[in-house]
Coordinates of N, CA and C in Angstrom, one line a residue:
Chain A
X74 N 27.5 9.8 -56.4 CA 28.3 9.2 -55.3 C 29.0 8.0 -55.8
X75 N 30.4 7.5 -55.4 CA 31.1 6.9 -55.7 C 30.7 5.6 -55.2
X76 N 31.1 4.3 -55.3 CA 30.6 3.2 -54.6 C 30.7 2.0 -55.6
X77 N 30.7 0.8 -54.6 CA 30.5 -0.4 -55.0 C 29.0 -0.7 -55.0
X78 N 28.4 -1.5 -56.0 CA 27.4 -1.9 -56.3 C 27.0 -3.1 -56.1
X79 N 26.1 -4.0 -55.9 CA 26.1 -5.7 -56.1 C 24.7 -6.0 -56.1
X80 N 24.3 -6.9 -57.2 CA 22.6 -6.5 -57.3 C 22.9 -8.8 -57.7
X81 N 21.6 -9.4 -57.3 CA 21.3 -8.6 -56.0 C 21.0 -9.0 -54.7
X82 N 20.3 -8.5 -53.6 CA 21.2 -8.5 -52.4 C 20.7 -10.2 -51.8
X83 N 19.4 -10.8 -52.4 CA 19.1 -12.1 -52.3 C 18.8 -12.9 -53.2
X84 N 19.3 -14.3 -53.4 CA 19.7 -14.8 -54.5 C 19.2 -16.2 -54.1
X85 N 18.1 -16.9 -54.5 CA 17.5 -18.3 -54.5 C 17.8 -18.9 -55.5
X86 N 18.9 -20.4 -55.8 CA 18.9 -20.7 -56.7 C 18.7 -22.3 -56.5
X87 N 18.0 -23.2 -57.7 CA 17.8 -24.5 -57.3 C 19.7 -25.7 -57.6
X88 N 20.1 -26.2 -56.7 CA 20.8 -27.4 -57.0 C 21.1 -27.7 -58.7
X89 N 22.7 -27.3 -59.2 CA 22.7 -27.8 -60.8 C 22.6 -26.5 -61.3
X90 N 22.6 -25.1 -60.8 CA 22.0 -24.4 -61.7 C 23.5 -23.4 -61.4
X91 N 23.8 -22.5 -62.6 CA 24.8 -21.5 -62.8 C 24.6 -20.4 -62.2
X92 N 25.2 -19.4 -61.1 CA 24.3 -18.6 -61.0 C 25.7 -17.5 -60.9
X93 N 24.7 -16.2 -61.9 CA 25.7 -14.7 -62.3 C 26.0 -14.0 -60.8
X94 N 26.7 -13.2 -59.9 CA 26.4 -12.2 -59.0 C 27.4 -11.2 -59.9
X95 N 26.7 -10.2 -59.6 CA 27.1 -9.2 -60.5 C 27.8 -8.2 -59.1
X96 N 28.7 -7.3 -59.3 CA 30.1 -6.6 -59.2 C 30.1 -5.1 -60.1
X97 N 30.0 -3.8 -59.5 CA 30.0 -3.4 -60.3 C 30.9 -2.0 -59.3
X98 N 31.7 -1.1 -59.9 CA 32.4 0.2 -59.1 C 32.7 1.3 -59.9
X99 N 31.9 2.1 -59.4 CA 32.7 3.6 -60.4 C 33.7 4.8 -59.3
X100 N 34.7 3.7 -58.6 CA 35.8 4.3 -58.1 C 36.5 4.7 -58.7
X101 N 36.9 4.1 -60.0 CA 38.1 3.9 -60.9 C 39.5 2.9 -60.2
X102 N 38.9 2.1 -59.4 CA 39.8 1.0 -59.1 C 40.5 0.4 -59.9
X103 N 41.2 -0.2 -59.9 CA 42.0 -1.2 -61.0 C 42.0 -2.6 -60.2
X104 N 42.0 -2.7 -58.8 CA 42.0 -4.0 -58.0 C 40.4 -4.5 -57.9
X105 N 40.0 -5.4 -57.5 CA 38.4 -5.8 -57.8 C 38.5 -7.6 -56.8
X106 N 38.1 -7.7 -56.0 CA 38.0 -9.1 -55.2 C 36.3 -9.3 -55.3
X107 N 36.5 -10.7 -55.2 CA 35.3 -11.4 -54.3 C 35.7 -12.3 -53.6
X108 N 34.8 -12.0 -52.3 CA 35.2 -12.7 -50.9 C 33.9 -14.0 -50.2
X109 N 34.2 -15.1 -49.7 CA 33.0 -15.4 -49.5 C 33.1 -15.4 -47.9
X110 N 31.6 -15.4 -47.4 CA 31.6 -15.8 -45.7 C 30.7 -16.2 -45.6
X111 N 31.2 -17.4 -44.5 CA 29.7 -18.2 -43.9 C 29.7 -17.5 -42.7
X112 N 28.5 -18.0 -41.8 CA 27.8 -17.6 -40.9 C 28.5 -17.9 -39.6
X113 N 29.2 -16.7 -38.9 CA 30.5 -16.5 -37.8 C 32.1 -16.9 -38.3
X114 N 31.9 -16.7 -39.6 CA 32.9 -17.2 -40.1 C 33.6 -15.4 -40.7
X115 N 34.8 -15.7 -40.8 CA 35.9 -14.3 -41.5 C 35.6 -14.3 -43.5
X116 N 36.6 -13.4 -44.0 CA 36.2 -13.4 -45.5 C 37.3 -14.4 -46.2
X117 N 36.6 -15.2 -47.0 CA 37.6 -16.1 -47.8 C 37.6 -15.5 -49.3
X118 N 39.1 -15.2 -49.8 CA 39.3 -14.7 -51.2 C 39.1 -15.8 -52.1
X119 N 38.0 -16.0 -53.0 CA 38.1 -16.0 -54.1 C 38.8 -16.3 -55.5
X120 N 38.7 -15.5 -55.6 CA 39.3 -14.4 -56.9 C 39.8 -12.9 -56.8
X121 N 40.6 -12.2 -57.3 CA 41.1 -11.2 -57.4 C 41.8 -10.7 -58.6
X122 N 41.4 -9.3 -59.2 CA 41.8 -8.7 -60.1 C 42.5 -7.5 -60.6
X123 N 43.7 -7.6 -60.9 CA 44.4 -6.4 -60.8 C 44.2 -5.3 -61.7
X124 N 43.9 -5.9 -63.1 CA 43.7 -5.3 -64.2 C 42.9 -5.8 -65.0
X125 N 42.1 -4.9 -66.1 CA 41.1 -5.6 -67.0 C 42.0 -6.5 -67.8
X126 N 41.2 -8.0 -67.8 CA 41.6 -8.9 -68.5 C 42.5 -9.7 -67.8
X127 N 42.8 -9.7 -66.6 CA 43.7 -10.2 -66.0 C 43.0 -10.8 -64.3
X128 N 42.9 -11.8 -64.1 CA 42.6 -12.1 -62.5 C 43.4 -13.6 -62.2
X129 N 42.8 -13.6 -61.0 CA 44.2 -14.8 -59.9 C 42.9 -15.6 -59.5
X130 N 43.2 -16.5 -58.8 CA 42.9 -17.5 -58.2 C 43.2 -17.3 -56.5
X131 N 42.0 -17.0 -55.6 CA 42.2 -17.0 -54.4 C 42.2 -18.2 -53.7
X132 N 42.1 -18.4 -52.5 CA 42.0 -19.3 -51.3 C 41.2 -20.6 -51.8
X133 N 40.1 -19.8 -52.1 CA 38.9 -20.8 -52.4 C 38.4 -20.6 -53.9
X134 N 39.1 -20.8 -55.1 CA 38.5 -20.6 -56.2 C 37.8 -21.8 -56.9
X135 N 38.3 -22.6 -56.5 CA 37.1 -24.1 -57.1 C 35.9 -23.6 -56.7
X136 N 35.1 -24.3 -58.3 CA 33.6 -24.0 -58.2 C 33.3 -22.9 -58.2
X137 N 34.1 -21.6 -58.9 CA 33.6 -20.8 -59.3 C 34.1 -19.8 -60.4
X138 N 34.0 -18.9 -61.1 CA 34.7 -18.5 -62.3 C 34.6 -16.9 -62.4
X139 N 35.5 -16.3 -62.9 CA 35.1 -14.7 -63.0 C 35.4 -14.2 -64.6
X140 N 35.1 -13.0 -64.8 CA 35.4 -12.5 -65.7 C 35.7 -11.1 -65.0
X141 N 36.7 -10.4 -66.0 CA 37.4 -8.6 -66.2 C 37.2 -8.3 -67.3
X142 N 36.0 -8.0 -68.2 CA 36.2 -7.0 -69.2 C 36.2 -5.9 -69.2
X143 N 35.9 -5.4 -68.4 CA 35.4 -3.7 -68.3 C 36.3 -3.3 -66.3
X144 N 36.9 -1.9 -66.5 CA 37.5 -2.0 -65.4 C 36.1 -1.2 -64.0
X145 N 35.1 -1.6 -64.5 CA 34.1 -1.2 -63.5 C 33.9 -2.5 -63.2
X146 N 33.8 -3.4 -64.1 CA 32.8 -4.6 -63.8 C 33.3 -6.2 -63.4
X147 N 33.2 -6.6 -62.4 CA 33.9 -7.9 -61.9 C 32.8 -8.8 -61.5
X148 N 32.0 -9.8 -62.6 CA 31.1 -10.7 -62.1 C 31.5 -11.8 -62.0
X149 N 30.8 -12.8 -61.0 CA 31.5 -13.9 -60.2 C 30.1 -15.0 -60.8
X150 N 30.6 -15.8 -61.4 CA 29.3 -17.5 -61.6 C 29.9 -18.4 -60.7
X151 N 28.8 -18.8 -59.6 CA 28.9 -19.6 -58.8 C 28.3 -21.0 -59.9
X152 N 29.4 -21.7 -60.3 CA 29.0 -23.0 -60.8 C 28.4 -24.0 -60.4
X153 N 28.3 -25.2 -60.6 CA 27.3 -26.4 -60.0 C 28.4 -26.9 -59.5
X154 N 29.9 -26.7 -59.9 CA 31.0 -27.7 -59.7 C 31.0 -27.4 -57.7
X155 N 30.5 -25.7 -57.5 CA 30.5 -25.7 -56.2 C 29.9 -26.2 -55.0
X156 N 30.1 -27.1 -54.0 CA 29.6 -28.5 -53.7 C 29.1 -27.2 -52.1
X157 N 29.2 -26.5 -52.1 CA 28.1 -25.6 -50.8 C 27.9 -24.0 -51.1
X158 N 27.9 -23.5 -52.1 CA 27.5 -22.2 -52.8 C 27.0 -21.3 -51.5
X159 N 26.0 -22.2 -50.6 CA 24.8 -21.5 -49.6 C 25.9 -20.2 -49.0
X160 N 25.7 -18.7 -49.7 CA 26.7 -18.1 -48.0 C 26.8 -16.7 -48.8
X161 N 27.2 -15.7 -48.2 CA 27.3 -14.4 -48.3 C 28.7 -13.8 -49.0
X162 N 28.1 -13.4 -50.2 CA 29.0 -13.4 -51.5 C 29.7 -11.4 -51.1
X163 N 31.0 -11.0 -51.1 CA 31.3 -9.7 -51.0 C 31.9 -9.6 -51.9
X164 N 32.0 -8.3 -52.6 CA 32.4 -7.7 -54.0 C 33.4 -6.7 -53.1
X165 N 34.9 -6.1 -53.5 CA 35.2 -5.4 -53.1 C 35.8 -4.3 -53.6
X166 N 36.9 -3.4 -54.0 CA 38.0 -2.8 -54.5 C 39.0 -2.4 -54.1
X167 N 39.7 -1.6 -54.7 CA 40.7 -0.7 -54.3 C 41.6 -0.3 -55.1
X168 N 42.2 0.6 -55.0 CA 42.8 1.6 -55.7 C 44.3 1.0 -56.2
X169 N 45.1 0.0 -55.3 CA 46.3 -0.7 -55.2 C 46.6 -1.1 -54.2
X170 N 47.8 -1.7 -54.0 CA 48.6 -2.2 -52.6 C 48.3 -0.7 -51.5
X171 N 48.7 -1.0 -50.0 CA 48.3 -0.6 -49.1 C 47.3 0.4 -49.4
X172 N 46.1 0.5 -50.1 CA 45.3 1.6 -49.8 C 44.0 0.9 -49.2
X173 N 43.1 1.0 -48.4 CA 41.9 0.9 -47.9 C 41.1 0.0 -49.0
X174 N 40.4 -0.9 -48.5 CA 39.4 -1.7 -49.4 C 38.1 -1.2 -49.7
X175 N 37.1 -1.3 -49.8 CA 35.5 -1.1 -50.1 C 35.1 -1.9 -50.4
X176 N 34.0 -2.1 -49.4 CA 33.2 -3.5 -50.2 C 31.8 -2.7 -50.3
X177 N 31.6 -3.3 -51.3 CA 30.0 -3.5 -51.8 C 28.9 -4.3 -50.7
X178 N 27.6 -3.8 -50.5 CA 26.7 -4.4 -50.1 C 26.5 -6.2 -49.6
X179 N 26.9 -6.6 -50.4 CA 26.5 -8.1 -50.5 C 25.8 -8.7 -51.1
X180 N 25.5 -10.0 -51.9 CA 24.6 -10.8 -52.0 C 24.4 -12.7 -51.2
X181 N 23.2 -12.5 -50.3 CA 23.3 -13.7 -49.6 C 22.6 -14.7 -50.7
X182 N 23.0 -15.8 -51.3 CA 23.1 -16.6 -52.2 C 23.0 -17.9 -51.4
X183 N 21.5 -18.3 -51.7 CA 20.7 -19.8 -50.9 C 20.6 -20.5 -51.7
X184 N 21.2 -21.7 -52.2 CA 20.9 -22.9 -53.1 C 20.3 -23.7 -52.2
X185 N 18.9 -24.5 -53.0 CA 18.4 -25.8 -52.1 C 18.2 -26.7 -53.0
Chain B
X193 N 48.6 -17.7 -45.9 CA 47.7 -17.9 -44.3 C 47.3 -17.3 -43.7
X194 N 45.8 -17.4 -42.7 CA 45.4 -16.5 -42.4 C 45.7 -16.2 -41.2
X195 N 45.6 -14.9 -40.7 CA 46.1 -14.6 -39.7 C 45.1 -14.6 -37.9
X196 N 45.8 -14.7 -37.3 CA 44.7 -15.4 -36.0 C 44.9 -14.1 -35.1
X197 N 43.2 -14.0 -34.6 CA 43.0 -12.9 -33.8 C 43.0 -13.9 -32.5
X198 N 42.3 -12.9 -31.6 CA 42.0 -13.2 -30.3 C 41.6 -11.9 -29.6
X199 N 40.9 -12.2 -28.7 CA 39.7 -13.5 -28.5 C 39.1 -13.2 -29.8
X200 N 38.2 -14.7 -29.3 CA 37.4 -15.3 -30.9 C 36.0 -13.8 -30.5
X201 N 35.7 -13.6 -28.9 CA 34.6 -12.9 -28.6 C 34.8 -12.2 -27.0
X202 N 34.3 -11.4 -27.1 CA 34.3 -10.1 -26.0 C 33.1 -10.0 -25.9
X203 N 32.6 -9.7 -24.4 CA 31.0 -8.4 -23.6 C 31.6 -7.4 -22.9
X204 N 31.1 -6.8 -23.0 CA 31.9 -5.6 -22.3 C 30.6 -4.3 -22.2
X205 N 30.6 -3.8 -20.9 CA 29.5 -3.1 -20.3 C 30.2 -1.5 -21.3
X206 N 29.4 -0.9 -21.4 CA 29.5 0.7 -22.0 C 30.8 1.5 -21.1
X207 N 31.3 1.9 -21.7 CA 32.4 2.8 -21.1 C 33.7 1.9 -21.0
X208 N 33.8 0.4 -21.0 CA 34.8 -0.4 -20.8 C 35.8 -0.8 -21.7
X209 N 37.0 -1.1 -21.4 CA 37.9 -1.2 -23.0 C 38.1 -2.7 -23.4
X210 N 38.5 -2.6 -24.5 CA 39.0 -4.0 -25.2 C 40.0 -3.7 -25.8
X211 N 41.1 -5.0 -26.4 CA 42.3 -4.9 -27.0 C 41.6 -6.2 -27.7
X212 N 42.1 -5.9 -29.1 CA 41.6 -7.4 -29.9 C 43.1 -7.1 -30.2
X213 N 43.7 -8.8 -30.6 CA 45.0 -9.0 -31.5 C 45.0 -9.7 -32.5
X214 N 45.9 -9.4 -33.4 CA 46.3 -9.6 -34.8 C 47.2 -10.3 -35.0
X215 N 47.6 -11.8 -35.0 CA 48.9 -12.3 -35.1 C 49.1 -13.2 -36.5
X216 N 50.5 -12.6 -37.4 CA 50.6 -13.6 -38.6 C 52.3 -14.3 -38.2
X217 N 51.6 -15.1 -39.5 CA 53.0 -16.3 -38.9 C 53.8 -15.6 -40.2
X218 N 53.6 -14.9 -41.1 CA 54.7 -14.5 -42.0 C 54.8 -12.7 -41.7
X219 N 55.8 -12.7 -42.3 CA 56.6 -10.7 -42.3 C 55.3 -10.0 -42.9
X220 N 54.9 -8.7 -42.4 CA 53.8 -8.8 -42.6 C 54.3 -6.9 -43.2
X221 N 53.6 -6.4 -44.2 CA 54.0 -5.3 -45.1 C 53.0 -4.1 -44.3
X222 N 51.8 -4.6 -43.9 CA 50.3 -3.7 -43.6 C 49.3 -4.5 -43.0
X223 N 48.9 -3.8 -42.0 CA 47.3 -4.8 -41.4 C 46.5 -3.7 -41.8
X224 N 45.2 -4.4 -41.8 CA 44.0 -3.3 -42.5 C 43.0 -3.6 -41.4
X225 N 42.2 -2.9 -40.7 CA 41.2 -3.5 -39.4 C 40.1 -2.7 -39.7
X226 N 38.8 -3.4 -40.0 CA 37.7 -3.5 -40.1 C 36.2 -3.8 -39.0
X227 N 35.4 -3.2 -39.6 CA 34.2 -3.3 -39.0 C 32.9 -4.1 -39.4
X228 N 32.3 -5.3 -39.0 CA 30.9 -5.5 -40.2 C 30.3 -5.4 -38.9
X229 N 28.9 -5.2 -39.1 CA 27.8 -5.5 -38.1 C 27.1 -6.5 -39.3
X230 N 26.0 -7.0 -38.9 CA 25.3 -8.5 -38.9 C 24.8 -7.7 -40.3
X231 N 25.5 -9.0 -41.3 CA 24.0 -8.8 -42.2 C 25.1 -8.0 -43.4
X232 N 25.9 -6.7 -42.6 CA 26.1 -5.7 -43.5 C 27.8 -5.7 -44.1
X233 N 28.0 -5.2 -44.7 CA 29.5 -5.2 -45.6 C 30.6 -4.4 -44.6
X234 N 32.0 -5.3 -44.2 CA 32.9 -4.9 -43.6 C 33.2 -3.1 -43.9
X235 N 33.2 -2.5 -43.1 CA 33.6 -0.6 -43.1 C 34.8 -0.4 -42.3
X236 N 35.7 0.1 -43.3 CA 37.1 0.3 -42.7 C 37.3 1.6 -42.1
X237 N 38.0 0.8 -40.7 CA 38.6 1.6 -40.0 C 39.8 2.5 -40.1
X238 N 41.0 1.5 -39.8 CA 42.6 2.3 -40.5 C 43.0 1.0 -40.9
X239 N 44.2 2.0 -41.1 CA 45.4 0.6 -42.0 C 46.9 1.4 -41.3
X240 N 47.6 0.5 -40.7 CA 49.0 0.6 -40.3 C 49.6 -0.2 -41.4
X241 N 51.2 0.6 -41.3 CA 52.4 -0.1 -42.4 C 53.4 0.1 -41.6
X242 N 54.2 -0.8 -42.0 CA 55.5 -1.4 -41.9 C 56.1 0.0 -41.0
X243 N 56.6 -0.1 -40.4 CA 57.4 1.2 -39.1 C 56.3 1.3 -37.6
X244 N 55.8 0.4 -37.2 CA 55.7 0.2 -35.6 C 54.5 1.5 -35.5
X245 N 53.9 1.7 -36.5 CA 52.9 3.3 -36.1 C 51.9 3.1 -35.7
X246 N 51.8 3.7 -34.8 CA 50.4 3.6 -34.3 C 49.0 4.6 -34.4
X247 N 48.2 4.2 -34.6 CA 47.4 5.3 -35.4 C 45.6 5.2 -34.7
X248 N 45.4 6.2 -35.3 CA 43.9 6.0 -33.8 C 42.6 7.6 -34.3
X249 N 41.6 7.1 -34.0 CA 40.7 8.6 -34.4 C 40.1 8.0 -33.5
X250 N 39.0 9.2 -32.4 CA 38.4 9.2 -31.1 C 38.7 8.3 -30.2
X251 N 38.2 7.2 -30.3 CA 38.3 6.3 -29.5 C 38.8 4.7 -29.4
X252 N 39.0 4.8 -30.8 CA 39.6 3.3 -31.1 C 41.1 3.6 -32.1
X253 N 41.8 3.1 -31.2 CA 43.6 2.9 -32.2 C 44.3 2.0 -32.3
X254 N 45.4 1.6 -32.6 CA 45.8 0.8 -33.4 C 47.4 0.7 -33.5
X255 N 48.2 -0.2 -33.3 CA 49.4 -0.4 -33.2 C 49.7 -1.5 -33.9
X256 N 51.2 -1.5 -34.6 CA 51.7 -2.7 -35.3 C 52.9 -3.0 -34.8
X257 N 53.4 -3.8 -34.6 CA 54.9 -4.4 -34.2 C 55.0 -5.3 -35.3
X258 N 55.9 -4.7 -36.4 CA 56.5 -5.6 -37.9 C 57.2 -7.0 -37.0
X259 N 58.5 -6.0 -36.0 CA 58.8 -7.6 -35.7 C 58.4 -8.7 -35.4
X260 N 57.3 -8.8 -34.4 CA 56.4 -9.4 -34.1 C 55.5 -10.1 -34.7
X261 N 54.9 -9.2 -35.7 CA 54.1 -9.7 -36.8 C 53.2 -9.6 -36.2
X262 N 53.0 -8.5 -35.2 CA 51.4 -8.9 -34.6 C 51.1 -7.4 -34.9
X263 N 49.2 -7.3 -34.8 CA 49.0 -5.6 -34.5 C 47.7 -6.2 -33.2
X264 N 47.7 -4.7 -32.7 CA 46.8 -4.9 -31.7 C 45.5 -3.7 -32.3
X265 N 44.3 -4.1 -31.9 CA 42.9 -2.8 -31.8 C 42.6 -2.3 -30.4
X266 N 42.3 -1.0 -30.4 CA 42.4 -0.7 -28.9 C 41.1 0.3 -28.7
X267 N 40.3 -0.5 -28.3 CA 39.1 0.3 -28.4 C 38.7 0.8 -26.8
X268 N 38.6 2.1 -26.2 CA 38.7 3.1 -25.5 C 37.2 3.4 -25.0
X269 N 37.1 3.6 -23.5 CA 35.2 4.1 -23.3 C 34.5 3.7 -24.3
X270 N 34.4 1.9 -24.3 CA 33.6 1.7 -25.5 C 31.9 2.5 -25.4
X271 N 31.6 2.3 -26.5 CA 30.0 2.6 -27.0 C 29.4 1.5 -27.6
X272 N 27.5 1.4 -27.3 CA 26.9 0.3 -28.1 C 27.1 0.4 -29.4
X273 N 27.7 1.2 -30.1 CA 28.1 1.4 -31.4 C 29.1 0.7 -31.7
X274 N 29.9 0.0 -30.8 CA 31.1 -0.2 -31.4 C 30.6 -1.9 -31.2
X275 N 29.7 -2.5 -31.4 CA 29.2 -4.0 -31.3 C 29.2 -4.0 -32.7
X276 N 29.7 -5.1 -33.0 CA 29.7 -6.4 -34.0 C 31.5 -6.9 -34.0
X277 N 31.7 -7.2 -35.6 CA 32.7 -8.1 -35.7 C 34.1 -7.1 -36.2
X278 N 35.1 -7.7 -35.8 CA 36.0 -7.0 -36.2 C 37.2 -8.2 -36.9
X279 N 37.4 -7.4 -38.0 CA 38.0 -8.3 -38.6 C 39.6 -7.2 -39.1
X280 N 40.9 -8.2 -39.1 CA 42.2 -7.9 -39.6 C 42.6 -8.4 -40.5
X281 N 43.0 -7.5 -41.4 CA 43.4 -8.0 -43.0 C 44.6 -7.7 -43.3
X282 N 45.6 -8.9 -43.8 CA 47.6 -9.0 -43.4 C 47.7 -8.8 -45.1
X283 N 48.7 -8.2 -45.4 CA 49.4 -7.9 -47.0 C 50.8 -8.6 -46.5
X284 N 51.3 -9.4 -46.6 CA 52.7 -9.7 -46.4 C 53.6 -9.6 -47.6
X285 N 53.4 -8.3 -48.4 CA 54.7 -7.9 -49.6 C 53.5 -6.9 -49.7
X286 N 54.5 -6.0 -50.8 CA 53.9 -4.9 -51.6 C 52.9 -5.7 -52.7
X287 N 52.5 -6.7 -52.7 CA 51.1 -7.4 -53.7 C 49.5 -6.6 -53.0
X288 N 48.7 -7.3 -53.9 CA 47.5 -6.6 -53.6 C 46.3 -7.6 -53.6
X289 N 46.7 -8.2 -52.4 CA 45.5 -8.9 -51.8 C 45.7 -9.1 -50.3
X290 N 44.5 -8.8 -49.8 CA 44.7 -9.1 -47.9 C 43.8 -10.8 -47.8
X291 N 44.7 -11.0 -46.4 CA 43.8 -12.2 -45.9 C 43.5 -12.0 -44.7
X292 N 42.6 -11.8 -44.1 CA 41.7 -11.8 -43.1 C 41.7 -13.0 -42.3
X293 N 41.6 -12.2 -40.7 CA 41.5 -12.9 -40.2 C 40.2 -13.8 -39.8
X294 N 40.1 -14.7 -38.8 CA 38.7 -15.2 -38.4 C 37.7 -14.3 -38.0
X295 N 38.5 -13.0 -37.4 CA 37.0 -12.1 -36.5 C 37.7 -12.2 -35.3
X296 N 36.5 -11.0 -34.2 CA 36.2 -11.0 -33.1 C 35.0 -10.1 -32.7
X297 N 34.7 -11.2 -32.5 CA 33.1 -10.8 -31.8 C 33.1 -9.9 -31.0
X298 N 32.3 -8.6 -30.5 CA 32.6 -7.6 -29.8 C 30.9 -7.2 -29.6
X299 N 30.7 -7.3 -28.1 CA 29.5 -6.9 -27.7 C 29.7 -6.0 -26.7
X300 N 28.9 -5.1 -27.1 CA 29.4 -3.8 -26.0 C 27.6 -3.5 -25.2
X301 N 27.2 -3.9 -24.0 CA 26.0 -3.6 -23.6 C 25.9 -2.4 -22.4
X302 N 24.7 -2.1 -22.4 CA 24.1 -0.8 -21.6 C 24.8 -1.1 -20.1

């Protein structure tokens, strides 16, 4: 079965610390986002990637970093520079311009 | 920029309809309208483009007015299934990223 992946789905990390959320799709997408959302809040972009080796800078990219090496794989480090990390991390894809998104699962990501 | 729904939130007894809206302040290429319930990852519904189409499966459809920049969701004899958030996502060019709107809360009870 085809799908987005994201491991994993709860994430405790202490204040100061780097933390990986992993991204993973075997659609064969070439597009790749992470979105964040707080609690009654809509999705805020990130980052976004069109192609391996290549990503943008979304809405909200301070305080956090991506990498594209592999065109399955789009992991997101939520850095320390991030001054409220606390919130619900979404991985998504898609195939190109106007086609349908997919998101992945989630990981809810609690720094104290 | 992101684009502003309305209402922020809806109740609405079983069988009863709702219209959520979609409004962007720029020329808008495609809206994409979505589903999350609590907790779980947005599940798409449709996607309208640029030509005024309106588009729809059972009971919930969907209209865009390009000139306007707005789309509307049109959900029909609702069902407790159709509770949680609904979110609209604007492409304003042939690029490939959406911006979402705030939401609309959508509670449909017995």
């Amino acid at each position: 079965d085809g799908g987005i992946t994201q491991s994993p789905k709860y994430l405790f990390r202490k204040e100061g610390q780097n933390v990986t959320l992993s991204c993973e799709q075997n659609l064969n997408h070439d597009a790749m986002y992470w979105y964040r959302q707080d609690p009654g809040q809509g999705l805020r972009l990130i980052y976004y990637s069109q192609i391996v080796n290549d990503f943008q800078k979304g809405d909200i990219a301070e305080g956090y970093s991506v990498s594209r090496e592999k065109k399955e794989s789009f992991p997101l480090t939520v850095t320390s520079a991030q001054k409220n990390p606390t919130a619900f991390y979404l991985c998504a894809s898609r195939d190109g311009p106007l086609y349908e998104q997919y998101f992945g699962p989630g990981t809810r990501l609690t720094v104290t | 920029q992101q684009p502003v729904q309305s209402p922020q939130a809806v109740i609405l007894r079983e069988g009863e309809d709702a219209v959520i809206n979609c409004s962007s302040s720029k020329a808008l290429y495609s809206v994409h309208w979505y589903r999350q319930k609590h907790g779980e990852a947005p599940v798409f519904l449709m996607i309208l483009l640029k030509g005024g189409e309106q588009k729809g499966h059972e009971k919930i459809s969907a209209s865009f007015n390009e000139k306007k920049q707005q789309s509307s969701l049109y959900l029909t004899a609702s069902q407790l299934s159709y509770s949680g958030t609904y979110f609209c996502g604007t492409e304003n060019n042939a690029g490939n990223m959406l911006t979402f709107g705030g939401g609309t809360r959508l509670m449909v009870k017995p």
